[in-house]
């Protein structure tokens, strides 16, 4: 809905969407946490649009119109390095596809510090979400995997091995609907990619009713100078004990992680699938003080990350 002519027929639907807070999409409870990437309309904005609709949704003067919005074509950042899957993954028209894992040999010739990353699907109609992992030298995860071949945990357990965080495996870039590029330079930080690292693409595909082909890629923006801090994306805590009783509408599943050293929380991204309903992230400090730092409703179609306006200290021993 870029022009008046496009928006006018949907005026009442627009009013309903903003009054019910369905749009803009933002699902975090405002009572918990402050976020620099917050997408909300102010009360005054909602009143203005509502009054416009109730007044007949008339067009304003064309001379008062702002310049047309400009949308980026292709990358939303200017990558210094681009790494793509070595060959296409072919999808059938129908059926369930288990998570796929593809090793991409890169053997970076020197250490790299990365301040931003963007994962782009070759076909966004079939990639539900994806991650690109750094697999540093010495990591045993998928060490016998053939580069470019797609493996899955269910049928290739021996080849897959264990994705052990303590071996330095780290999420470098992600794709989710509505997420956009990720930045890692808060407080002078950057992500570390050791010399000789490879990448592992983790891909969750969904069929679309017709055969499809996907070659996803990752773009990286490099730091211009060594960072003050290392930015690390931990994939947990992951709730694996999903035992939902039949018909239960509010089955709570809990998982936790304990920090072994001082850290700061700068970003959080809950992730669930169709069973997901809502989420809550609590920080329990060593002195037993509990604070809810993120709470909201889950929406399968908008998988957002929440960038804290100010990093939250996590002293050693925090859960």
Short mmCIF file of C-alpha atoms in Angstrom, two decimals:
data_model
loop_
_atom_site.label_atom_id
_atom_site.label_comp_id
_atom_site.label_asym_id
_atom_site.label_seq_id
_atom_site.Cartn_x
_atom_site.Cartn_y
_atom_site.Cartn_z
CA UNK A 1 0.00 0.00 0.00
CA UNK A 2 2.43 2.61 -1.27
CA UNK A 3 0.12 5.06 -3.05
CA UNK A 4 -3.15 6.69 -2.00
CA UNK A 5 -4.95 4.81 -4.77
CA UNK A 6 -3.67 1.51 -3.40
CA UNK A 7 -4.46 2.31 0.23
CA UNK A 8 -7.88 3.96 -0.10
CA UNK A 9 -9.94 0.76 -0.70
CA UNK A 10 -8.51 -0.71 2.52
CA UNK A 11 -9.12 2.32 4.76
CA UNK A 12 -11.45 0.55 7.20
CA UNK A 13 -9.21 -2.51 7.34
CA UNK A 14 -6.23 -0.23 8.09
CA UNK A 15 -8.14 1.42 10.94
CA UNK A 16 -9.02 -1.96 12.41
CA UNK A 17 -5.45 -3.28 12.05
CA UNK A 18 -3.87 -0.35 13.88
CA UNK A 19 -6.51 -0.17 16.62
CA UNK A 20 -6.15 -3.87 17.39
CA UNK A 21 -2.32 -3.50 17.21
CA UNK A 22 -2.18 -6.14 14.49
CA UNK A 23 -0.09 -3.66 12.49
CA UNK A 24 2.66 -2.62 12.55
CA UNK A 25 3.83 -6.13 13.55
CA UNK A 26 5.40 -5.95 17.01
CA UNK A 27 4.68 -8.55 19.65
CA UNK A 28 6.69 -7.58 22.72
CA UNK A 29 4.80 -6.47 25.82
CA UNK A 30 5.78 -2.79 26.41
CA UNK A 31 5.89 -3.41 30.18
CA UNK A 32 9.00 -5.58 29.84
CA UNK A 33 12.18 -4.30 28.20
CA UNK A 34 13.07 -1.33 26.01
CA UNK A 35 14.13 -1.99 22.43
CA UNK A 36 15.89 0.19 19.87
CA UNK A 37 14.16 -1.53 16.93
CA UNK A 38 10.64 -1.15 18.32
CA UNK A 39 7.89 -0.85 15.72
CA UNK A 40 4.88 0.85 17.27
CA UNK A 41 2.52 3.63 16.33
CA UNK A 42 2.06 6.26 19.02
CA UNK A 43 -1.41 6.93 20.38
CA UNK A 44 -1.40 10.18 18.44
CA UNK A 45 -0.55 8.35 15.18
CA UNK A 46 -3.43 5.94 15.75
CA UNK A 47 -5.83 8.82 16.45
CA UNK A 48 -4.69 10.63 13.29
CA UNK A 49 -5.21 7.63 11.01
CA UNK A 50 -8.54 6.80 12.67
CA UNK A 51 -9.77 10.36 12.16
CA UNK A 52 -8.70 10.20 8.50
CA UNK A 53 -10.70 7.02 7.95
CA UNK A 54 -13.75 8.28 9.86
CA UNK A 55 -13.60 11.50 7.83
CA UNK A 56 -13.97 9.66 4.54
CA UNK A 57 -10.28 8.85 3.88
CA UNK A 58 -9.93 11.78 1.50
CA UNK A 59 -6.76 12.47 -0.47
CA UNK A 60 -4.52 15.33 0.61
CA UNK A 61 -2.92 17.87 -1.68
CA UNK A 62 -0.49 16.23 -4.04
CA UNK A 63 1.92 19.12 -3.49
CA UNK A 64 2.11 18.20 0.21
CA UNK A 65 2.99 14.56 -0.45
CA UNK A 66 6.36 13.30 0.80
CA UNK A 67 8.90 11.85 -1.60
CA UNK A 68 8.06 8.27 -2.65
CA UNK A 69 9.55 5.57 -0.45
CA UNK A 70 12.67 3.95 -1.85
CA UNK A 71 13.08 0.24 -1.28
CA UNK A 72 16.42 -1.51 -1.43
CA UNK A 73 16.90 -4.02 -4.22
CA UNK A 74 18.96 -7.03 -3.20
CA UNK A 75 21.20 -6.64 -0.14
CA UNK A 76 20.08 -4.40 2.70
CA UNK A 77 23.74 -3.90 3.62
CA UNK A 78 26.90 -3.60 1.54
CA UNK A 79 28.74 -6.89 2.08
CA UNK A 80 32.52 -7.16 2.00
CA UNK A 81 32.29 -10.97 1.75
CA UNK A 82 29.56 -13.12 0.15
CA UNK A 83 29.38 -16.90 0.65
CA UNK A 84 26.64 -18.93 -1.02
CA UNK A 85 25.65 -22.58 -1.06
CA UNK A 86 27.78 -24.45 -3.65
CA UNK A 87 24.75 -25.98 -5.33
CA UNK A 88 20.99 -25.74 -5.28
CA UNK A 89 18.76 -27.70 -2.94
CA UNK A 90 15.85 -29.08 -4.92
CA UNK A 91 12.43 -29.17 -3.21
CA UNK A 92 9.48 -31.35 -4.20
CA UNK A 93 6.05 -29.78 -4.65
CA UNK A 94 4.62 -31.29 -1.47
CA UNK A 95 5.58 -33.10 1.69
CA UNK A 96 7.48 -32.40 4.89
CA UNK A 97 11.19 -31.62 4.68
CA UNK A 98 13.33 -32.16 7.76
CA UNK A 99 15.96 -29.60 8.72
CA UNK A 100 18.88 -29.72 6.30
CA UNK A 101 22.55 -29.04 7.13
CA UNK A 102 25.07 -28.19 4.40
CA UNK A 103 28.81 -27.68 4.92
CA UNK A 104 30.35 -24.90 2.84
CA UNK A 105 34.15 -25.03 2.65
CA UNK A 106 35.56 -21.53 2.94
CA UNK A 107 38.93 -21.92 4.70
CA UNK A 108 39.15 -18.19 5.33
CA UNK A 109 42.87 -17.29 4.99
CA UNK A 110 42.90 -14.98 8.03
CA UNK A 111 40.96 -14.15 11.17
CA UNK A 112 37.93 -11.93 10.53
CA UNK A 113 35.85 -9.68 12.76
CA UNK A 114 32.30 -9.18 11.46
CA UNK A 115 30.08 -6.24 12.42
CA UNK A 116 26.98 -7.15 10.36
CA UNK A 117 25.52 -10.08 8.45
CA UNK A 118 22.56 -10.77 6.22
CA UNK A 119 21.34 -14.18 5.09
CA UNK A 120 19.30 -14.09 1.90
CA UNK A 121 17.24 -17.04 0.65
CA UNK A 122 17.45 -18.01 -2.96
CA UNK A 123 13.68 -18.62 -2.86
CA UNK A 124 11.96 -16.92 0.11
CA UNK A 125 8.72 -18.74 -0.69
CA UNK A 126 10.17 -22.03 0.57
CA UNK A 127 12.75 -21.10 3.23
CA UNK A 128 10.85 -20.87 6.51
CA UNK A 129 14.01 -19.86 8.34
CA UNK A 130 17.73 -20.46 8.15
CA UNK A 131 20.97 -20.01 10.06
CA UNK A 132 24.58 -19.93 8.95
CA UNK A 133 27.03 -21.24 11.55
CA UNK A 134 30.75 -20.69 11.89
CA UNK A 135 32.51 -24.05 12.28
CA UNK A 136 36.03 -23.15 13.47
CA UNK A 137 39.09 -25.37 12.99
CA UNK A 138 39.02 -28.19 15.50
CA UNK A 139 35.23 -28.46 15.65
CA UNK A 140 34.10 -32.06 15.19
CA UNK A 141 30.60 -31.11 14.07
CA UNK A 142 29.95 -32.62 10.62
CA UNK A 143 33.70 -33.15 10.14
CA UNK A 144 32.98 -36.03 7.71
CA UNK A 145 30.24 -34.18 5.84
CA UNK A 146 30.76 -33.76 2.10
CA UNK A 147 30.66 -30.04 1.22
CA UNK A 148 27.49 -29.11 -0.62
CA UNK A 149 25.57 -32.25 0.37
CA UNK A 150 22.42 -31.85 2.49
CA UNK A 151 22.28 -33.89 5.71
CA UNK A 152 19.64 -34.21 8.40
CA UNK A 153 19.80 -35.22 12.05
CA UNK A 154 17.14 -37.89 11.75
CA UNK A 155 18.92 -40.05 9.16
CA UNK A 156 22.58 -38.95 9.25
CA UNK A 157 23.28 -38.91 12.98
CA UNK A 158 26.77 -40.41 12.62
CA UNK A 159 27.87 -37.86 10.02
CA UNK A 160 26.16 -34.96 11.79
CA UNK A 161 27.77 -35.49 15.17
CA UNK A 162 27.17 -32.97 17.94
CA UNK A 163 26.92 -29.22 17.48
CA UNK A 164 28.89 -28.43 20.63
CA UNK A 165 28.89 -24.76 21.60
CA UNK A 166 32.10 -25.25 23.59
CA UNK A 167 33.91 -26.05 20.32
CA UNK A 168 33.33 -22.46 19.21
CA UNK A 169 30.43 -23.04 16.83
CA UNK A 170 28.57 -19.73 16.52
CA UNK A 171 25.57 -18.45 14.55
CA UNK A 172 26.91 -15.90 12.10
CA UNK A 173 23.77 -14.89 10.22
CA UNK A 174 20.06 -15.71 10.14
CA UNK A 175 17.01 -15.45 7.94
CA UNK A 176 13.51 -15.21 9.35
CA UNK A 177 10.42 -13.51 7.91
CA UNK A 178 10.55 -9.90 9.07
CA UNK A 179 13.99 -10.12 10.67
CA UNK A 180 16.28 -8.28 8.25
CA UNK A 181 20.09 -7.99 8.61
CA UNK A 182 21.76 -8.38 12.00
CA UNK A 183 24.34 -6.00 13.49
CA UNK A 184 26.93 -6.99 16.07
CA UNK A 185 28.69 -3.70 16.77
CA UNK A 186 26.86 -2.64 19.91
CA UNK A 187 29.31 -1.26 22.48
CA UNK A 188 32.18 -1.71 20.03
CA UNK A 189 31.67 -5.47 19.62
CA UNK A 190 32.03 -7.79 16.61
CA UNK A 191 31.72 -11.47 15.77
CA UNK A 192 34.85 -13.57 15.43
CA UNK A 193 35.49 -15.90 12.48
CA UNK A 194 38.80 -17.74 13.05
CA UNK A 195 41.21 -18.36 10.19
CA UNK A 196 40.40 -21.66 8.43
CA UNK A 197 36.75 -21.75 9.53
CA UNK A 198 34.03 -23.32 7.42
CA UNK A 199 30.33 -22.46 7.39
CA UNK A 200 27.33 -24.71 7.99
CA UNK A 201 23.96 -23.74 6.53
CA UNK A 202 21.03 -24.89 8.69
CA UNK A 203 17.87 -24.74 6.57
CA UNK A 204 14.21 -25.28 7.39
CA UNK A 205 12.28 -25.60 4.14
CA UNK A 206 8.53 -25.81 3.60
CA UNK A 207 7.00 -26.99 0.33
CA UNK A 208 4.84 -24.56 -1.64
CA UNK A 209 2.74 -26.74 -3.93
CA UNK A 210 5.21 -26.65 -6.82
CA UNK A 211 8.82 -27.80 -7.23
CA UNK A 212 11.38 -25.21 -6.15
CA UNK A 213 15.12 -24.67 -6.08
CA UNK A 214 17.07 -22.73 -3.47
CA UNK A 215 20.63 -21.38 -3.25
CA UNK A 216 20.83 -19.25 -0.11
CA UNK A 217 23.75 -16.93 0.57
CA UNK A 218 25.34 -14.92 3.36
CA UNK A 219 26.77 -11.40 3.18
CA UNK A 220 29.26 -10.12 5.77
CA UNK A 221 30.43 -6.62 6.68
CA UNK A 222 33.93 -6.65 8.19
CA UNK A 223 35.15 -4.51 11.08
CA UNK A 224 37.57 -1.75 10.17
CA UNK A 225 39.51 -2.25 13.42
CA UNK A 226 39.71 -4.91 16.16
CA UNK A 227 36.68 -4.77 18.50
CA UNK A 228 36.56 -4.16 22.23
CA UNK A 229 34.24 -7.11 22.88
CA UNK A 230 33.23 -10.35 21.22
CA UNK A 231 29.60 -10.70 20.18
CA UNK A 232 28.39 -14.27 20.57
CA UNK A 233 25.02 -15.75 19.58
CA UNK A 234 24.01 -18.59 21.86
CA UNK A 235 21.34 -20.85 20.39
CA UNK A 236 19.92 -21.72 23.79
CA UNK A 237 18.28 -22.16 26.09
CA UNK A 238 16.40 -24.60 23.88
CA UNK A 239 13.30 -26.24 25.36
CA UNK A 240 13.51 -29.86 24.23
CA UNK A 241 11.05 -31.27 26.78
CA UNK A 242 7.99 -30.59 24.66
CA UNK A 243 5.34 -32.76 26.30
CA UNK A 244 2.00 -31.05 25.62
CA UNK A 245 -1.06 -32.91 27.00
CA UNK A 246 -3.91 -33.40 24.49
CA UNK A 247 -6.20 -30.39 24.35
CA UNK A 248 -4.07 -28.31 26.74
CA UNK A 249 -4.21 -24.64 25.72
CA UNK A 250 -1.49 -23.32 28.03
CA UNK A 251 1.23 -25.92 28.47
CA UNK A 252 4.32 -24.14 29.78
CA UNK A 253 7.75 -25.43 28.77
CA UNK A 254 10.78 -24.09 30.62
CA UNK A 255 14.50 -24.22 29.93
CA UNK A 256 17.47 -22.36 31.40
CA UNK A 257 21.14 -21.57 30.90
CA UNK A 258 23.73 -20.45 33.48
CA UNK A 259 26.50 -18.02 32.47
CA UNK A 260 30.02 -19.12 33.36
CA UNK A 261 31.48 -15.63 33.01
CA UNK A 262 30.37 -11.99 32.95
CA UNK A 263 28.35 -11.07 29.86
CA UNK A 264 25.75 -8.64 28.58
CA UNK A 265 22.45 -9.36 26.88
CA UNK A 266 22.04 -7.14 23.81
CA UNK A 267 19.58 -9.10 21.65
CA UNK A 268 16.98 -11.84 21.99
CA UNK A 269 14.98 -13.73 19.41
CA UNK A 270 12.42 -16.30 20.53
CA UNK A 271 11.74 -19.05 18.03
CA UNK A 272 8.86 -21.52 17.97
CA UNK A 273 6.70 -23.21 15.38
CA UNK A 274 2.96 -23.65 15.01
CA UNK A 275 2.44 -24.90 18.57
CA UNK A 276 3.97 -21.74 20.00
CA UNK A 277 1.67 -19.24 21.72
CA UNK A 278 3.69 -16.83 23.84
CA UNK A 279 7.13 -16.43 25.40
CA UNK A 280 8.86 -14.96 28.44
CA UNK A 281 12.56 -14.42 29.11
CA UNK A 282 13.65 -13.97 32.72
CA UNK A 283 17.05 -13.06 34.14
CA UNK A 284 17.88 -14.41 37.61
CA UNK A 285 21.06 -12.83 39.01
CA UNK A 286 23.34 -14.60 41.53
CA UNK A 287 21.67 -12.67 44.37
CA UNK A 288 18.34 -14.33 43.37
CA UNK A 289 16.71 -11.21 41.90
CA UNK A 290 14.39 -12.19 39.03
CA UNK A 291 13.58 -9.74 36.23
CA UNK A 292 11.44 -10.38 33.15
CA UNK A 293 13.32 -8.77 30.27
CA UNK A 294 11.10 -9.92 27.37
CA UNK A 295 7.51 -11.10 27.17
CA UNK A 296 5.07 -11.28 24.28
CA UNK A 297 2.90 -13.23 21.89
CA UNK A 298 4.36 -15.54 19.28
CA UNK A 299 3.41 -15.03 15.64
CA UNK A 300 4.56 -17.73 13.22
CA UNK A 301 4.50 -15.34 10.24
CA UNK A 302 6.64 -12.59 11.84
CA UNK A 303 9.76 -13.96 13.53
CA UNK A 304 11.37 -10.91 15.00
CA UNK A 305 14.47 -10.17 16.98
CA UNK A 306 14.45 -7.70 19.86
CA UNK A 307 17.41 -5.33 20.12
CA UNK A 308 17.81 -3.93 23.63
CA UNK A 309 18.17 -0.15 23.82
CA UNK A 310 20.68 -0.72 26.61
CA UNK A 311 22.60 -3.94 27.17
CA UNK A 312 21.53 -5.88 30.28
CA UNK A 313 24.42 -6.95 32.56
CA UNK A 314 24.63 -10.72 33.20
CA UNK A 315 27.16 -11.28 36.01
CA UNK A 316 28.84 -14.67 36.21
CA UNK A 317 26.36 -17.18 37.66
CA UNK A 318 23.29 -15.48 36.19
CA UNK A 319 20.55 -17.79 34.94
#
